[in-house]
CSV table of N, CA and C in Angstrom, one decimal:
chain,number,residue,atom,x,y,z
A,13,ASN,N,-3.0,103.2,-201.1
A,13,ASN,CA,-2.6,102.6,-202.2
A,13,ASN,C,-1.1,102.2,-203.1
A,14,LYS,N,-0.1,100.9,-202.8
A,14,LYS,CA,0.8,101.1,-203.5
A,14,LYS,C,0.6,100.8,-204.6
A,15,MET,N,-0.8,99.8,-205.4
A,15,MET,CA,-1.2,100.1,-206.7
A,15,MET,C,-1.0,101.0,-207.8
A,16,ALA,N,-1.6,101.8,-207.1
A,16,ALA,CA,-2.1,103.2,-207.7
A,16,ALA,C,-0.3,104.2,-207.7
A,17,THR,N,0.6,103.4,-206.9
A,17,THR,CA,1.8,104.5,-206.6
A,17,THR,C,2.8,104.9,-207.8
A,18,GLN,N,2.3,103.1,-207.8
A,18,GLN,CA,3.1,102.4,-208.9
A,18,GLN,C,3.2,102.9,-210.3
A,19,GLN,N,2.2,103.1,-210.8
A,19,GLN,CA,1.8,104.4,-212.0
A,19,GLN,C,2.2,104.8,-212.2
A,20,LYS,N,1.8,105.9,-211.0
A,20,LYS,CA,2.3,107.2,-211.2
A,20,LYS,C,4.0,107.5,-211.4
A,21,ILE,N,4.6,106.5,-210.5
A,21,ILE,CA,5.9,106.6,-211.3
A,21,ILE,C,6.7,105.3,-210.8
A,22,LYS,N,7.1,105.2,-212.4
A,22,LYS,CA,7.9,104.1,-212.9
A,22,LYS,C,9.3,104.1,-212.8
A,23,LYS,N,9.9,102.8,-211.8
A,23,LYS,CA,11.5,103.0,-211.9
A,23,LYS,C,11.8,101.4,-213.0
A,24,GLU,N,13.4,102.8,-214.0
A,24,GLU,CA,13.8,101.4,-214.1
A,24,GLU,C,15.6,101.8,-213.7
A,25,VAL,N,16.2,100.4,-213.5
A,25,VAL,CA,16.8,99.9,-212.8
A,25,VAL,C,18.3,100.3,-213.2
A,26,LEU,N,18.4,100.8,-213.2
A,26,LEU,CA,20.3,100.8,-214.7
A,26,LEU,C,21.2,100.4,-213.6
A,27,LYS,N,21.8,100.6,-212.5
A,27,LYS,CA,22.4,99.7,-212.2
A,27,LYS,C,22.1,99.7,-210.1
A,28,GLU,N,22.3,98.4,-209.8
A,28,GLU,CA,21.6,98.2,-208.7
A,28,GLU,C,22.8,99.2,-207.5
A,29,GLY,N,21.5,98.7,-206.1
A,29,GLY,CA,22.9,99.6,-204.8
A,29,GLY,C,23.2,98.9,-204.3
A,30,ASN,N,23.7,99.1,-202.7
A,30,ASN,CA,23.8,98.7,-202.0
A,30,ASN,C,22.5,97.5,-201.0
A,31,GLY,N,21.6,98.3,-201.3
A,31,GLY,CA,20.0,97.9,-200.9
A,31,GLY,C,20.2,98.7,-199.6
A,32,GLN,N,20.8,99.3,-199.2
A,32,GLN,CA,20.3,100.2,-198.2
A,32,GLN,C,19.6,101.0,-198.9
A,33,THR,N,18.4,101.4,-198.4
A,33,THR,CA,17.2,102.3,-199.0
A,33,THR,C,17.0,103.6,-197.5
A,34,PRO,N,16.8,104.6,-197.9
A,34,PRO,CA,17.1,105.8,-197.3
A,34,PRO,C,16.0,105.6,-195.8
A,35,LYS,N,15.1,106.2,-194.9
A,35,LYS,CA,14.1,106.2,-194.0
A,35,LYS,C,13.8,107.3,-193.6
A,36,LYS,N,12.6,107.8,-193.9
A,36,LYS,CA,12.2,109.0,-193.7
A,36,LYS,C,12.5,110.3,-192.8
A,37,GLY,N,13.2,111.5,-193.4
A,37,GLY,CA,14.2,112.7,-192.4
A,37,GLY,C,15.2,112.6,-192.7
A,38,GLN,N,15.3,111.3,-193.5
A,38,GLN,CA,17.3,111.6,-193.2
A,38,GLN,C,17.8,111.9,-194.6
A,39,THR,N,18.9,113.1,-194.7
A,39,THR,CA,19.2,113.4,-196.1
A,39,THR,C,19.9,112.8,-196.8
A,40,ILE,N,19.2,112.9,-198.3
A,40,ILE,CA,19.6,112.0,-199.4
A,40,ILE,C,20.6,112.8,-200.3
A,41,THR,N,22.2,112.2,-201.3
A,41,THR,CA,22.6,113.9,-201.9
A,41,THR,C,22.2,112.3,-203.4
A,42,VAL,N,22.1,113.3,-204.7
A,42,VAL,CA,21.3,112.5,-205.6
A,42,VAL,C,22.5,113.3,-207.3
A,43,GLU,N,22.4,112.9,-207.6
A,43,GLU,CA,23.0,113.2,-208.9
A,43,GLU,C,21.8,113.2,-210.1
A,44,CYS,N,21.2,114.2,-210.9
A,44,CYS,CA,19.7,114.1,-212.0
A,44,CYS,C,20.2,114.8,-212.9
A,45,THR,N,19.3,113.9,-213.7
A,45,THR,CA,19.1,114.9,-214.7
A,45,THR,C,17.6,114.2,-215.1
A,46,GLY,N,17.2,116.1,-215.7
A,46,GLY,CA,15.6,115.7,-215.8
A,46,GLY,C,14.7,116.3,-217.7
A,47,PHE,N,14.2,115.5,-217.3
A,47,PHE,CA,13.5,115.5,-218.9
A,47,PHE,C,12.3,115.8,-218.9
A,48,VAL,N,11.2,116.1,-220.1
A,48,VAL,CA,10.4,116.1,-220.1
A,48,VAL,C,10.1,115.0,-221.0
A,49,ALA,N,9.4,114.3,-220.4
A,49,ALA,CA,8.7,113.2,-221.2
A,49,ALA,C,7.6,112.7,-222.7
A,50,ALA,N,7.8,114.0,-222.7
A,50,ALA,CA,6.5,113.8,-224.3
A,50,ALA,C,7.8,114.2,-225.4
A,51,THR,N,8.9,115.5,-224.5
A,51,THR,CA,9.6,116.3,-225.7
A,51,THR,C,10.7,116.2,-226.0
A,52,GLY,N,11.8,115.3,-224.8
A,52,GLY,CA,13.0,114.4,-224.7
A,52,GLY,C,13.9,115.5,-224.2
A,53,LYS,N,13.6,117.0,-223.9
A,53,LYS,CA,14.1,118.0,-223.8
A,53,LYS,C,14.6,117.9,-222.2
A,54,LYS,N,15.5,118.3,-222.1
A,54,LYS,CA,16.6,118.7,-220.8
A,54,LYS,C,16.2,119.3,-219.6
A,55,PHE,N,15.5,120.2,-219.4
A,55,PHE,CA,14.9,120.6,-218.4
A,55,PHE,C,16.7,121.5,-217.4
A,56,TRP,N,17.6,119.9,-216.6
A,56,TRP,CA,17.9,120.8,-215.6
A,56,TRP,C,19.1,119.2,-215.0
A,57,SER,N,19.9,119.7,-215.2
A,57,SER,CA,20.8,118.4,-214.3
A,57,SER,C,22.1,119.1,-213.8
A,58,THR,N,21.6,118.3,-212.3
A,58,THR,CA,22.9,118.5,-211.9
A,58,THR,C,24.9,118.4,-211.7
A,59,LYS,N,25.1,117.9,-213.3
A,59,LYS,CA,25.9,117.1,-214.0
A,59,LYS,C,26.3,118.8,-214.9
A,60,ASP,N,25.9,119.6,-214.7
A,60,ASP,CA,25.9,121.2,-216.1
A,60,ASP,C,27.2,121.2,-215.1
A,61,PRO,N,27.6,122.3,-216.1
A,61,PRO,CA,28.5,123.4,-215.8
A,61,PRO,C,28.1,124.5,-214.0
A,62,GLY,N,28.7,124.5,-213.7
A,62,GLY,CA,28.2,125.4,-212.1
A,62,GLY,C,26.7,124.6,-211.4
A,63,GLN,N,26.7,123.5,-211.7
A,63,GLN,CA,25.6,122.9,-211.2
A,63,GLN,C,26.6,121.5,-210.0
A,64,GLN,N,25.8,121.6,-209.4
A,64,GLN,CA,26.5,120.3,-207.7
A,64,GLN,C,24.9,119.2,-207.8
A,65,ALA,N,25.4,118.1,-206.9
A,65,ALA,CA,24.3,117.2,-206.7
A,65,ALA,C,24.2,117.9,-206.0
A,66,PHE,N,23.0,116.6,-205.2
A,66,PHE,CA,21.4,117.4,-204.6
A,66,PHE,C,21.1,117.3,-203.6
A,67,SER,N,20.9,117.5,-202.5
A,67,SER,CA,20.2,116.8,-201.0
A,67,SER,C,19.5,117.6,-200.9
A,68,PHE,N,18.3,116.3,-200.1
A,68,PHE,CA,16.7,117.0,-199.4
A,68,PHE,C,17.1,115.5,-198.2
A,69,LYS,N,15.6,116.6,-197.2
A,69,LYS,CA,15.4,115.0,-197.0
A,69,LYS,C,14.3,114.2,-197.4
A,70,ILE,N,13.9,113.2,-197.3
A,70,ILE,CA,13.2,112.6,-197.8
A,70,ILE,C,12.0,112.3,-197.5
A,71,GLY,N,11.5,112.1,-197.5
A,71,GLY,CA,9.3,111.6,-197.2
A,71,GLY,C,9.1,113.5,-196.7
A,72,LEU,N,10.0,114.6,-196.4
A,72,LEU,CA,9.1,115.4,-195.4
A,72,LEU,C,8.2,117.0,-196.3
A,73,GLY,N,8.0,115.9,-197.7
A,73,GLY,CA,8.3,116.9,-198.9
A,73,GLY,C,8.6,118.3,-199.2
A,74,GLN,N,9.8,117.6,-199.3
A,74,GLN,CA,10.9,118.9,-199.8
A,74,GLN,C,11.5,119.6,-201.3
A,75,VAL,N,10.6,118.3,-202.4
A,75,VAL,CA,11.4,117.6,-203.3
A,75,VAL,C,9.4,117.1,-203.5
A,76,ILE,N,9.7,116.9,-204.7
A,76,ILE,CA,8.4,116.9,-205.6
A,76,ILE,C,7.8,116.0,-205.7
A,77,LYS,N,6.7,114.9,-205.2
A,77,LYS,CA,5.7,113.6,-204.7
A,77,LYS,C,6.9,112.6,-205.5
A,78,GLY,N,7.2,113.1,-206.7
A,78,GLY,CA,7.7,111.5,-207.4
A,78,GLY,C,9.2,111.2,-206.9
A,79,TRP,N,9.8,112.1,-206.3
A,79,TRP,CA,10.5,112.8,-206.4
A,79,TRP,C,11.0,111.7,-204.4
A,80,ASP,N,10.1,112.0,-203.2
A,80,ASP,CA,10.1,111.6,-201.7
A,80,ASP,C,9.9,110.2,-202.4
A,81,GLU,N,9.2,110.0,-203.4
A,81,GLU,CA,8.1,108.4,-203.2
A,81,GLU,C,9.4,107.1,-204.1
A,82,GLY,N,9.7,107.8,-205.1
A,82,GLY,CA,11.0,107.2,-205.6
A,82,GLY,C,11.6,107.1,-205.4
A,83,PHE,N,12.8,108.2,-204.9
A,83,PHE,CA,14.1,108.3,-204.0
A,83,PHE,C,13.7,107.2,-202.7
A,84,ALA,N,12.7,106.7,-202.6
A,84,ALA,CA,12.6,106.1,-201.2
A,84,ALA,C,12.7,104.3,-201.0
A,85,SER,N,12.7,104.3,-202.8
A,85,SER,CA,13.0,102.4,-203.1
A,85,SER,C,14.2,102.5,-203.0
A,86,MET,N,14.8,103.8,-204.0
A,86,MET,CA,16.1,103.1,-204.0
A,86,MET,C,17.6,103.9,-203.0
A,87,SER,N,18.0,102.7,-203.6
A,87,SER,CA,19.2,102.0,-202.0
A,87,SER,C,21.0,103.2,-202.9
A,88,LEU,N,21.7,103.0,-201.8
A,88,LEU,CA,23.3,103.7,-202.1
A,88,LEU,C,23.8,103.1,-203.2
A,89,GLY,N,23.7,104.3,-204.6
A,89,GLY,CA,24.9,103.7,-205.3
A,89,GLY,C,23.6,103.4,-206.2
A,90,GLU,N,22.3,102.9,-206.3
A,90,GLU,CA,22.0,102.5,-206.9
A,90,GLU,C,21.3,103.6,-207.8
A,91,LYS,N,21.4,103.8,-209.2
A,91,LYS,CA,21.2,104.3,-210.4
A,91,LYS,C,19.7,104.0,-211.2
A,92,ALA,N,19.0,104.6,-212.2
A,92,ALA,CA,18.0,104.1,-212.3
A,92,ALA,C,17.7,105.5,-212.9
A,93,ARG,N,16.0,105.1,-214.2
A,93,ARG,CA,14.8,106.3,-214.5
A,93,ARG,C,13.7,106.2,-213.9
A,94,LEU,N,13.4,107.5,-213.6
A,94,LEU,CA,11.8,107.1,-213.1
A,94,LEU,C,11.4,108.5,-214.1
A,95,THR,N,10.3,107.7,-214.8
A,95,THR,CA,9.0,108.3,-215.2
A,95,THR,C,7.8,108.4,-214.1
A,96,ILE,N,7.5,110.0,-213.7
A,96,ILE,CA,7.0,110.4,-212.9
A,96,ILE,C,6.1,111.4,-213.8
A,97,ALA,N,4.7,111.0,-213.5
A,97,ALA,CA,3.1,111.1,-213.2
A,97,ALA,C,3.3,112.5,-213.2
A,98,TRP,N,2.5,113.2,-214.6
A,98,TRP,CA,2.9,114.9,-214.3
A,98,TRP,C,1.7,115.4,-212.8
A,99,ASP,N,1.3,114.6,-212.0
A,99,ASP,CA,0.2,115.3,-211.0
A,99,ASP,C,1.1,114.9,-210.1
A,100,TYR,N,2.1,113.9,-210.1
A,100,TYR,CA,3.6,113.7,-208.6
A,100,TYR,C,5.2,114.6,-209.3
A,101,ALA,N,4.6,115.2,-210.0
A,101,ALA,CA,5.9,116.4,-210.8
A,101,ALA,C,5.0,117.2,-210.2
A,102,TYR,N,5.2,118.2,-211.3
A,102,TYR,CA,4.3,119.9,-211.0
A,102,TYR,C,3.1,120.1,-211.3
A,103,GLY,N,2.4,119.0,-211.4
A,103,GLY,CA,1.2,119.3,-211.4
A,103,GLY,C,0.7,119.8,-212.7
A,104,GLU,N,-0.7,121.0,-212.7
A,104,GLU,CA,-1.3,121.6,-213.8
A,104,GLU,C,-0.3,122.1,-214.3
A,105,THR,N,0.2,123.5,-213.2
A,105,THR,CA,1.3,124.5,-213.9
A,105,THR,C,1.6,124.5,-214.5
A,106,GLY,N,2.2,123.4,-213.7
A,106,GLY,CA,3.9,123.5,-214.7
A,106,GLY,C,4.7,123.8,-213.9
A,107,PHE,N,5.8,123.9,-214.5
A,107,PHE,CA,7.6,124.9,-213.8
A,107,PHE,C,8.0,125.6,-215.0
A,108,PRO,N,7.0,126.7,-215.5
A,108,PRO,CA,7.5,127.1,-216.9
A,108,PRO,C,8.9,128.3,-217.0
A,109,ALA,N,9.2,128.1,-216.1
A,109,ALA,CA,10.7,129.1,-215.8
A,109,ALA,C,11.3,127.7,-215.7
A,110,TRP,N,11.5,126.9,-215.2
A,110,TRP,CA,11.7,125.1,-216.1
A,110,TRP,C,12.3,125.2,-218.0
A,111,GLY,N,10.9,125.1,-217.8
A,111,GLY,CA,10.8,124.7,-219.6
A,111,GLY,C,9.8,124.0,-219.3
A,112,ILE,N,9.1,123.4,-218.0
A,112,ILE,CA,8.3,122.1,-217.7
A,112,ILE,C,6.5,122.5,-218.1
A,113,PRO,N,6.1,122.5,-219.2
A,113,PRO,CA,4.9,122.5,-219.3
A,113,PRO,C,3.1,122.3,-218.5
A,114,GLN,N,2.2,122.5,-218.1
A,114,GLN,CA,1.0,121.7,-217.8
A,114,GLN,C,1.7,121.0,-217.9
A,115,ARG,N,0.7,120.1,-217.0
A,115,ARG,CA,0.2,118.5,-216.7
A,115,ARG,C,1.7,117.9,-217.6
A,116,ALA,N,2.4,118.2,-217.3
A,116,ALA,CA,3.9,117.5,-217.4
A,116,ALA,C,4.6,116.2,-216.8
A,117,ASP,N,4.7,115.0,-217.7
A,117,ASP,CA,5.4,113.5,-217.1
A,117,ASP,C,6.1,113.9,-217.1
A,118,LEU,N,7.8,113.8,-216.1
A,118,LEU,CA,8.8,114.1,-216.5
A,118,LEU,C,10.2,112.7,-216.6
A,119,ILE,N,10.7,112.6,-216.7
A,119,ILE,CA,12.0,111.0,-216.7
A,119,ILE,C,13.4,112.0,-216.0
A,120,PHE,N,13.3,110.7,-215.5
A,120,PHE,CA,14.8,111.8,-214.5
A,120,PHE,C,15.7,110.6,-214.6
A,121,GLU,N,16.9,110.9,-214.6
A,121,GLU,CA,18.3,109.7,-214.3
A,121,GLU,C,18.8,110.2,-214.0
A,122,VAL,N,18.8,108.8,-212.4
A,122,VAL,CA,18.9,109.5,-211.3
A,122,VAL,C,20.2,108.9,-210.3
A,123,GLU,N,21.1,108.3,-209.4
A,123,GLU,CA,22.0,108.1,-208.9
A,123,GLU,C,22.0,108.9,-207.2
A,124,VAL,N,22.5,107.5,-206.5
A,124,VAL,CA,21.6,108.2,-205.4
A,124,VAL,C,24.1,107.4,-205.2
A,125,LEU,N,24.2,108.8,-204.5
A,125,LEU,CA,25.1,109.3,-203.8
A,125,LEU,C,25.8,109.3,-202.4
A,126,LYS,N,24.8,109.5,-201.7
A,126,LYS,CA,25.1,109.6,-200.3
A,126,LYS,C,23.6,109.3,-199.6
A,127,ILE,N,23.5,108.9,-198.0
A,127,ILE,CA,22.4,109.4,-197.8
A,127,ILE,C,23.1,108.6,-196.5
A,128,GLN,N,22.4,110.3,-195.3
A,128,GLN,CA,23.2,110.5,-193.7
A,128,GLN,C,21.7,110.4,-192.7
């Protein structure tokens, strides 16, 4: 149900990409900064010292559902702000080690660097 999915993931495009979106199973490399929506607290950024761009195979459940589905609609070079509902993120338990509370909606500022 496309409508329901869209309510779980809100995408605000900050910069248009080239129109080339990833296909399931392709590896995409992204820059990403994540915030807890309720507090605005940053919990992770690929741009922090010692961190690097993050790569994963899309559509295979290697990452949270909000990423698998959110990045599927993004094209090469696109920058966007993804707001992801808690059940498409870390769910009931959250991710305490990262300071993500239970049932936390998340905001990610992301950019697609590579699609392979």
